[in-house]
PDB file of C-alpha atoms in Angstrom:
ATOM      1  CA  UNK J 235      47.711  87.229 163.751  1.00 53.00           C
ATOM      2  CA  UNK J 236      45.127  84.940 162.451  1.00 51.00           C
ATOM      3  CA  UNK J 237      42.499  87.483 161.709  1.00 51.00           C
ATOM      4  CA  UNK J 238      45.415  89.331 159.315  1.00 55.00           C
ATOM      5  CA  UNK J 239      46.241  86.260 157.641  1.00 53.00           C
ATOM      6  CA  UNK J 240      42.558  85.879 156.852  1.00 55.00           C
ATOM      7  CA  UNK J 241      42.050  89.529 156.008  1.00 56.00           C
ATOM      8  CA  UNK J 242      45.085  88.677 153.944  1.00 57.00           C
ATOM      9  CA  UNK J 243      43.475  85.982 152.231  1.00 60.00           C
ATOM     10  CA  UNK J 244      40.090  87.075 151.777  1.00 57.00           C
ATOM     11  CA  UNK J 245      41.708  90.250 149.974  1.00 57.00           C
ATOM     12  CA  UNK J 246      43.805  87.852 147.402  1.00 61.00           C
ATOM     13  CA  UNK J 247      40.309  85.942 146.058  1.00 56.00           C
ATOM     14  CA  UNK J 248      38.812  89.063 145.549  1.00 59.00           C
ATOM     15  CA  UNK J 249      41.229  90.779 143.610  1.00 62.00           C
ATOM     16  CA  UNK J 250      42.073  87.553 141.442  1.00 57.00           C
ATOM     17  CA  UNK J 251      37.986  87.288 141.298  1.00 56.00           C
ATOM     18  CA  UNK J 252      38.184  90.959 139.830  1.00 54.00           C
ATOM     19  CA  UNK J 253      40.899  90.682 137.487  1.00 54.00           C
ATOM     20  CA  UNK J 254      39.242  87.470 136.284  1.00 56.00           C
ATOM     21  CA  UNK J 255      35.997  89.461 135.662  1.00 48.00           C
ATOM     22  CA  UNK J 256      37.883  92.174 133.582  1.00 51.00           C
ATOM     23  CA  UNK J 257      39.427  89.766 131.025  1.00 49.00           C
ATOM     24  CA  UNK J 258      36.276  87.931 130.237  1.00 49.00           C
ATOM     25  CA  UNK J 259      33.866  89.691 128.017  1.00 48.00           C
ATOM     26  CA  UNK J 260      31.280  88.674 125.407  1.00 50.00           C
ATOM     27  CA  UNK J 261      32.545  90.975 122.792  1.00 52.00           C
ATOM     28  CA  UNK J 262      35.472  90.334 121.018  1.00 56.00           C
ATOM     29  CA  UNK J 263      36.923  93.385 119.737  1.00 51.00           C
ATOM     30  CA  UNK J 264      37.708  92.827 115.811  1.00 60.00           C
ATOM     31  CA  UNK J 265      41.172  94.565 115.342  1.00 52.00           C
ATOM     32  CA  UNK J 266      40.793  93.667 111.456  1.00 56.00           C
ATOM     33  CA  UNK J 267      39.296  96.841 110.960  1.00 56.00           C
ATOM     34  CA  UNK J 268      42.115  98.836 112.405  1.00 51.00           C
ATOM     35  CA  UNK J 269      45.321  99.155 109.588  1.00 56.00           C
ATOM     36  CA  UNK J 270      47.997 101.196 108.810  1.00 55.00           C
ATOM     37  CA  UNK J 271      47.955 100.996 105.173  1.00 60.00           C
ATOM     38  CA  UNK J 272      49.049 104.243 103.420  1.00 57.00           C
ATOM     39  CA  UNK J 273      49.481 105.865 106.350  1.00 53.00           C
ATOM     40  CA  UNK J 274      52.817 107.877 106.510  1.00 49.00           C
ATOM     41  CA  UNK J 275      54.500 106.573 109.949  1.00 46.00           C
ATOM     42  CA  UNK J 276      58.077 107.806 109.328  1.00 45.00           C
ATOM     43  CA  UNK J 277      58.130 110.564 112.056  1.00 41.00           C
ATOM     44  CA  UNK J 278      61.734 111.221 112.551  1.00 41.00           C
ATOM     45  CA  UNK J 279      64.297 113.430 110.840  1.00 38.00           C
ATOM     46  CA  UNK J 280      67.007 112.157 109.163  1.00 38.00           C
ATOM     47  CA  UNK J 281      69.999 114.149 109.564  1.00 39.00           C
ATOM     48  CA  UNK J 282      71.347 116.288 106.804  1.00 39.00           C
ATOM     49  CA  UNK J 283      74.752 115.050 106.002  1.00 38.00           C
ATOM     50  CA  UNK J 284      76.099 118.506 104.444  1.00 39.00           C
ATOM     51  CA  UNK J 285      76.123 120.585 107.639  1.00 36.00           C
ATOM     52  CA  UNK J 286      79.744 120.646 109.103  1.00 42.00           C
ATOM     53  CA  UNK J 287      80.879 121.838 112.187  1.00 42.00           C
ATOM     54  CA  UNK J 288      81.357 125.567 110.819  1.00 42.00           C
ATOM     55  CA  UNK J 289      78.583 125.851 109.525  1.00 38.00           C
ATOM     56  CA  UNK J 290      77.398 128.750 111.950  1.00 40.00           C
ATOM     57  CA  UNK J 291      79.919 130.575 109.981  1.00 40.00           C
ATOM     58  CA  UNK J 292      77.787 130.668 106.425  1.00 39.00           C
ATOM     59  CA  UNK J 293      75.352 132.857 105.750  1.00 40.00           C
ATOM     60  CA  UNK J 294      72.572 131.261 108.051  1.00 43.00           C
ATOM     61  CA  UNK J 295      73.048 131.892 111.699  1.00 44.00           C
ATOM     62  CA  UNK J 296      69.473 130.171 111.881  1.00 43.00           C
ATOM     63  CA  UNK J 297      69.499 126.915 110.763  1.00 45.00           C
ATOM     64  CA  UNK J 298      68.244 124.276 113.080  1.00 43.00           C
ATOM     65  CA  UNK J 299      70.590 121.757 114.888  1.00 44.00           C
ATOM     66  CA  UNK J 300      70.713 118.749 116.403  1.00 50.00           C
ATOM     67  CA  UNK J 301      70.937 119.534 120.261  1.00 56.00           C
ATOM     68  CA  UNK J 302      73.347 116.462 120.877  1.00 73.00           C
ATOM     69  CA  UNK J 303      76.595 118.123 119.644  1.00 85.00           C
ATOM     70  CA  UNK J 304      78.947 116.310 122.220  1.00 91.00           C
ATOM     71  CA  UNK J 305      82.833 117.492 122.174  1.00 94.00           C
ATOM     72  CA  UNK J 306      82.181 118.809 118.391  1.00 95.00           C
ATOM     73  CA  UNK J 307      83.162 122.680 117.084  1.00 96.00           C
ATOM     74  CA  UNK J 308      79.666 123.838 117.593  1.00 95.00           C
ATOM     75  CA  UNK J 309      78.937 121.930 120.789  1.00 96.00           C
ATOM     76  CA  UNK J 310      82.551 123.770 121.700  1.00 97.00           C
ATOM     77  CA  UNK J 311      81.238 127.382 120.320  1.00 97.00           C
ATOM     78  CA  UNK J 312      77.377 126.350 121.795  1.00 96.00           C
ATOM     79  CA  UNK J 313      78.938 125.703 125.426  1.00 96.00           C
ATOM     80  CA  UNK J 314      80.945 128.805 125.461  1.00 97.00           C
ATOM     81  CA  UNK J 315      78.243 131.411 124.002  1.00 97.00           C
ATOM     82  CA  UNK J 316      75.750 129.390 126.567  1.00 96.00           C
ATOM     83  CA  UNK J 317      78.712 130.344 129.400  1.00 96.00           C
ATOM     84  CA  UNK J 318      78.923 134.253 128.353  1.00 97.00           C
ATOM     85  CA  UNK J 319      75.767 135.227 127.926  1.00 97.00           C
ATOM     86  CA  UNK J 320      73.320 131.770 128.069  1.00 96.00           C
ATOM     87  CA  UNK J 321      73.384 132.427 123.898  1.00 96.00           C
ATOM     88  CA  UNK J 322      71.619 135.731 123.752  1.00 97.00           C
ATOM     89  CA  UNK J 323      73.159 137.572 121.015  1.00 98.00           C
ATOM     90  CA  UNK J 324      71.215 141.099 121.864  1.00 98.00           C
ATOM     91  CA  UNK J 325      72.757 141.027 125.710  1.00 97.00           C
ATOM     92  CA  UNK J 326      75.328 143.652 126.972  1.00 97.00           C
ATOM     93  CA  UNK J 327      76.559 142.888 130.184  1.00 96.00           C
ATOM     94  CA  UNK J 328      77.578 145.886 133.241  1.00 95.00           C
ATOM     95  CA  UNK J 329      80.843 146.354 131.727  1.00 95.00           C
ATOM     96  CA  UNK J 330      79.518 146.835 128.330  1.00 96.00           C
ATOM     97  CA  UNK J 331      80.373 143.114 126.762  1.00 97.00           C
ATOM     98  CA  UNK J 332      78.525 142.663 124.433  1.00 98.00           C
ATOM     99  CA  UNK J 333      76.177 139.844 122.724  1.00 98.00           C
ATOM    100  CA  UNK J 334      76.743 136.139 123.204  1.00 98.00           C
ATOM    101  CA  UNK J 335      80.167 135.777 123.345  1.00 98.00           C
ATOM    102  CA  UNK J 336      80.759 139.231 125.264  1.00 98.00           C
ATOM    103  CA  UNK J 337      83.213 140.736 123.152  1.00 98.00           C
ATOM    104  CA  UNK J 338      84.850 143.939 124.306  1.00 97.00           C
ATOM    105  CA  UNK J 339      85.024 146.665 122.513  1.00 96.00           C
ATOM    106  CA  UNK J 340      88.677 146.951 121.914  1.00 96.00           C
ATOM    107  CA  UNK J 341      88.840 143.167 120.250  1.00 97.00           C
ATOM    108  CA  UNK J 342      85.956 143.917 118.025  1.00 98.00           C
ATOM    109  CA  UNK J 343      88.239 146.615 116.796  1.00 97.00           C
ATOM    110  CA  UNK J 344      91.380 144.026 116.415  1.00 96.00           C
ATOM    111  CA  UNK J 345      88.498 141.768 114.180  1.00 98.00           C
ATOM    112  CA  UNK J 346      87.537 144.892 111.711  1.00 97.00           C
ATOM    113  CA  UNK J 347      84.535 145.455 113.671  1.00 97.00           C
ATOM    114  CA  UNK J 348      84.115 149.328 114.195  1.00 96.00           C
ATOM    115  CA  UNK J 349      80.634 149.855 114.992  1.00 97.00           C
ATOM    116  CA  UNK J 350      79.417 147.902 117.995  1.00 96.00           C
ATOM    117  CA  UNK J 351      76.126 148.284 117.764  1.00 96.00           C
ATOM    118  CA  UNK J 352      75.356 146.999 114.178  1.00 97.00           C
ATOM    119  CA  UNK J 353      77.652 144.477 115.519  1.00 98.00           C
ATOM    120  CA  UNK J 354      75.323 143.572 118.385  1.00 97.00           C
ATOM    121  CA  UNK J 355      72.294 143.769 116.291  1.00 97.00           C
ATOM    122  CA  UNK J 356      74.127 140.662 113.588  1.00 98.00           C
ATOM    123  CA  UNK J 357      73.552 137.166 114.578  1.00 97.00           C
ATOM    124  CA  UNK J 358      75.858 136.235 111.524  1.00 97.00           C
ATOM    125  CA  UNK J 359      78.320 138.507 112.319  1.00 98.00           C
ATOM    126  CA  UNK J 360      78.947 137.959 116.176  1.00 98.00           C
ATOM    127  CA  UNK J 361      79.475 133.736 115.120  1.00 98.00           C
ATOM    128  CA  UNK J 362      82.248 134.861 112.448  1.00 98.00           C
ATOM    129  CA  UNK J 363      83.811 136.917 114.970  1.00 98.00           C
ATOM    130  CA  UNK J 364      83.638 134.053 117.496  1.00 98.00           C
ATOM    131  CA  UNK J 365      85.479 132.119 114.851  1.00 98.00           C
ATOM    132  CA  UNK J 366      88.085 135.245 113.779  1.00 98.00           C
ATOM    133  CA  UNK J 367      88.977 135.654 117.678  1.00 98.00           C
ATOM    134  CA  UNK J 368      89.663 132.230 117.895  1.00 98.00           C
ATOM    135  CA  UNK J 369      91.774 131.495 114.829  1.00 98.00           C
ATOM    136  CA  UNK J 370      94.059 134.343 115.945  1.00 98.00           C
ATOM    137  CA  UNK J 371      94.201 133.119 119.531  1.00 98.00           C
ATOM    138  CA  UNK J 372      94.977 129.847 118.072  1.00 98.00           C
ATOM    139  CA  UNK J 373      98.009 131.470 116.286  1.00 98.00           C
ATOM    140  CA  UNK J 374      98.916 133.531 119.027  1.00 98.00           C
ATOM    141  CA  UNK J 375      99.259 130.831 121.561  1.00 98.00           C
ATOM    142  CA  UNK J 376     100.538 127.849 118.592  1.00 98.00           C
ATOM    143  CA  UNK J 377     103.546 127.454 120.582  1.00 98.00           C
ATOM    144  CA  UNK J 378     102.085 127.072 123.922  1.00 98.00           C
ATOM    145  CA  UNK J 379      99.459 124.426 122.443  1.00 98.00           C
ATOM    146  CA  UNK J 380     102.217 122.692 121.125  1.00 98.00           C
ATOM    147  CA  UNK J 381     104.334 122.495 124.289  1.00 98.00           C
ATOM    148  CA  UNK J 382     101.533 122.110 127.209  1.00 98.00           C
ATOM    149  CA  UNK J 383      98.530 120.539 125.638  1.00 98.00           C
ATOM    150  CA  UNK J 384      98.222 116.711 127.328  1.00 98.00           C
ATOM    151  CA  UNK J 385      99.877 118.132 130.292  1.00 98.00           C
ATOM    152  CA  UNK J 386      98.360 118.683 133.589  1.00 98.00           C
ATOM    153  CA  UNK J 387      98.119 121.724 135.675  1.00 98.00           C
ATOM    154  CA  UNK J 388      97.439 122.018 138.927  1.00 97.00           C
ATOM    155  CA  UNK J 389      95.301 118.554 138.108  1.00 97.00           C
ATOM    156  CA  UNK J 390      93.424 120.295 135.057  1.00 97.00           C
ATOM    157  CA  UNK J 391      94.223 118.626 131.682  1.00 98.00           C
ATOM    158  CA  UNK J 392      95.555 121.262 129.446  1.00 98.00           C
ATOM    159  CA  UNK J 393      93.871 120.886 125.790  1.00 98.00           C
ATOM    160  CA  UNK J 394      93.705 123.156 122.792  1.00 98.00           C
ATOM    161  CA  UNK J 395      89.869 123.646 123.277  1.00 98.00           C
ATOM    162  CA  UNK J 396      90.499 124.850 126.776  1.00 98.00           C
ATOM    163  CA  UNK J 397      93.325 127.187 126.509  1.00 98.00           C
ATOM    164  CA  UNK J 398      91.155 128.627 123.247  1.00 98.00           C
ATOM    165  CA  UNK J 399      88.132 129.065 125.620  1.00 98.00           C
ATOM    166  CA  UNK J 400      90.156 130.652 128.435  1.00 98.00           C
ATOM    167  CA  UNK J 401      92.119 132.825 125.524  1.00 98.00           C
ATOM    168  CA  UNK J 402      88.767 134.243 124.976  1.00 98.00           C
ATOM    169  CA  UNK J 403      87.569 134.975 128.703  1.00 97.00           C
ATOM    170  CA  UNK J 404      91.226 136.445 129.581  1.00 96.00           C
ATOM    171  CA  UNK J 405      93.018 137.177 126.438  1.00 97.00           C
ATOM    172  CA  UNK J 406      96.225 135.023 124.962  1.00 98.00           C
ATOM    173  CA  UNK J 407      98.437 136.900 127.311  1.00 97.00           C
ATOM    174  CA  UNK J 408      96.726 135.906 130.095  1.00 97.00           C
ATOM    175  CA  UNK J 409      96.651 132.459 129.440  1.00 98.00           C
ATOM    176  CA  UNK J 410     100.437 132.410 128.488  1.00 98.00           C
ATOM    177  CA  UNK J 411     101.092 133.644 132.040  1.00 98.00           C
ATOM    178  CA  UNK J 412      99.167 130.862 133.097  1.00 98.00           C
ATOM    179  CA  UNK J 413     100.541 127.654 131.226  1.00 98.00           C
ATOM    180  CA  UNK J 414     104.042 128.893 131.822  1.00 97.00           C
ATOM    181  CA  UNK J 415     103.897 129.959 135.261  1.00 98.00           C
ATOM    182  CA  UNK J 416     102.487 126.443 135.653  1.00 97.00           C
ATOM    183  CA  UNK J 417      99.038 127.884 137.038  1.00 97.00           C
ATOM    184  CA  UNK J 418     100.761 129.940 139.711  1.00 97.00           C
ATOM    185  CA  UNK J 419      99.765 133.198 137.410  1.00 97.00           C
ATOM    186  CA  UNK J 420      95.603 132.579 137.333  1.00 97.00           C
ATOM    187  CA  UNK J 421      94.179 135.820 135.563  1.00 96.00           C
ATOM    188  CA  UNK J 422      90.523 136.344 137.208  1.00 95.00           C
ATOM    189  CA  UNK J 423      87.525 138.749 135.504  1.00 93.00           C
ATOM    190  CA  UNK J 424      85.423 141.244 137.522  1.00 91.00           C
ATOM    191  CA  UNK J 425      83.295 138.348 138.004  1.00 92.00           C
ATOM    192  CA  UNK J 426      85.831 135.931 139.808  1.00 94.00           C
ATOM    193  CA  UNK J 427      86.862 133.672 136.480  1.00 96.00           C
ATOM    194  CA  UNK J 428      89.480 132.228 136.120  1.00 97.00           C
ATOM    195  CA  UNK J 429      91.734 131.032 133.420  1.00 98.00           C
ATOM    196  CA  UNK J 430      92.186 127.644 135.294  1.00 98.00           C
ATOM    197  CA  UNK J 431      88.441 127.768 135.653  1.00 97.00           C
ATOM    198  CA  UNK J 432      87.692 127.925 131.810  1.00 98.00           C
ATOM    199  CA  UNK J 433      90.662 125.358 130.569  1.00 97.00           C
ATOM    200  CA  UNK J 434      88.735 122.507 133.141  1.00 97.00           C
ATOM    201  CA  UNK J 435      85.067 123.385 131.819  1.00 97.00           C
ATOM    202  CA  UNK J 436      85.872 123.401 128.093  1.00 97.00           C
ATOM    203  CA  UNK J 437      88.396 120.845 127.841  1.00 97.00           C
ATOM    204  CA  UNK J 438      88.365 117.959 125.162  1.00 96.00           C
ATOM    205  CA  UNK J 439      86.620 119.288 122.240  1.00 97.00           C
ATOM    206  CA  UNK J 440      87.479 119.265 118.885  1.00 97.00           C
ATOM    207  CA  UNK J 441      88.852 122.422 117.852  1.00 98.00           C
ATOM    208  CA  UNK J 442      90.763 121.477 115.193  1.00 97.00           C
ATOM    209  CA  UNK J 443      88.854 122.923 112.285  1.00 96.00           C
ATOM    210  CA  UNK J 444      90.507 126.708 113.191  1.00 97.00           C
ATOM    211  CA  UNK J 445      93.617 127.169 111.385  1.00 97.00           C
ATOM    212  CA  UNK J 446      95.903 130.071 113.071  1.00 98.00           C
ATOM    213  CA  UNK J 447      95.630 133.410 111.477  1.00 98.00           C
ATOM    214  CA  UNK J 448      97.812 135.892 112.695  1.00 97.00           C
ATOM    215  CA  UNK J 449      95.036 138.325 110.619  1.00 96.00           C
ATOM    216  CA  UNK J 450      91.429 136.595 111.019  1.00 97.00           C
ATOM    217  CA  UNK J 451      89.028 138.964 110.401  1.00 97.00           C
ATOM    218  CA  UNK J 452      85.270 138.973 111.104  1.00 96.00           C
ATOM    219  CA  UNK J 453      84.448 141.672 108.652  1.00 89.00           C
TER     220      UNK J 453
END
């Protein structure tokens, strides 16, 4: 015991002789010589106060975004493109969805999209018919966001952002069964989805920029 406490001891001096040693020098460094002056130090981007929410839906599909989007429209568009296809617009999936949001054919057709392959060669044009789809879901289902949203079924907190996401995986039918068979009617894709599934994951965000249009277009 009293060999450790000396060992102890003995290895205390020595490191407070060592760190002694390193702060003691004959040279003091000069920091005079070391300024700033004209040097241009302002390294961060200052956000651009024009882009909106829709602004995926202009002309350029490519601008560059801020990757904190939170509960916004394009966080809300961003999370569910990122869902269908991890946001590759070029993807077709083994039942022939296609691009990021895995459109089927026949709902390209409702949006005045007739040619699915230009379709999954346009960037521009998949994001407007993400928006199209939507707006007409929205009016599709206006009466069943009006009656159910801030309700909760089967513990999942129904919002308008959630029944528009699950409208897109299952179609407004299916997600009219749903809300008013109080969850007992839970449509499920060839890949085990669910309705209830897709209301929990994109619930809360801010989807009030669509407007129902019984005729959205993408085209």
């Amino acid at each position: 015991m009293r060999k450790s406490i000396a060992t102890f001891i003995a290895l205390s001096v020595t490191i407070c002789i060592l760190l002694s040693v390193s702060f003691t020098t004959d040279e003091t460094v000069n920091l005079g010589k070391y300024s700033t002056e004209g040097l241009e130090l302002n390294y961060t981007v200052s956000p651009d106060e024009n882009i909106k929410d829709n602004v995926l839906a202009s002309n350029d599909v490519n601008k560059t975004f801020s990757p904190f989007l939170g509960k916004s429209f394009v966080g809300f568009k961003e999370a569910v493109g990122f869902k269908e296809s991890g946001g590759d617009y070029f993807t077709v999936n083994t039942l022939g969805y296609l691009g990021k949001y895995q459109f089927g054919k026949g709902t390209l057709r409702l949006l005045g999209i007739k040619n699915p392959k230009k379709f999954l060669k346009n960037p521009e044009l998949q994001e407007r018919a993400f928006i199209a789809n939507a707006e007409r879901n929205k009016w599709v289902l206006r009466r069943d966001i009006k009656n159910f949203v801030g309700k909760r079924i089967n513990g999942v907190l129904v919002t308008e952002s959630g029944i528009l996401a699950a409208a897109h995986l299952a179609g407004p039918g299916s997600v009219k069964k749903y809300l008013r068979s109080y969850g007992l009617d839970n449509f499920e894709d060839s890949y085990g989805t669910n309705v209830e599934y897709y209301m929990k994951k994109f619930s809360g965000y801010d989807t009030s920029s669509l407007k129902p249009n019984k005729k959205a277009k993408a085209i």
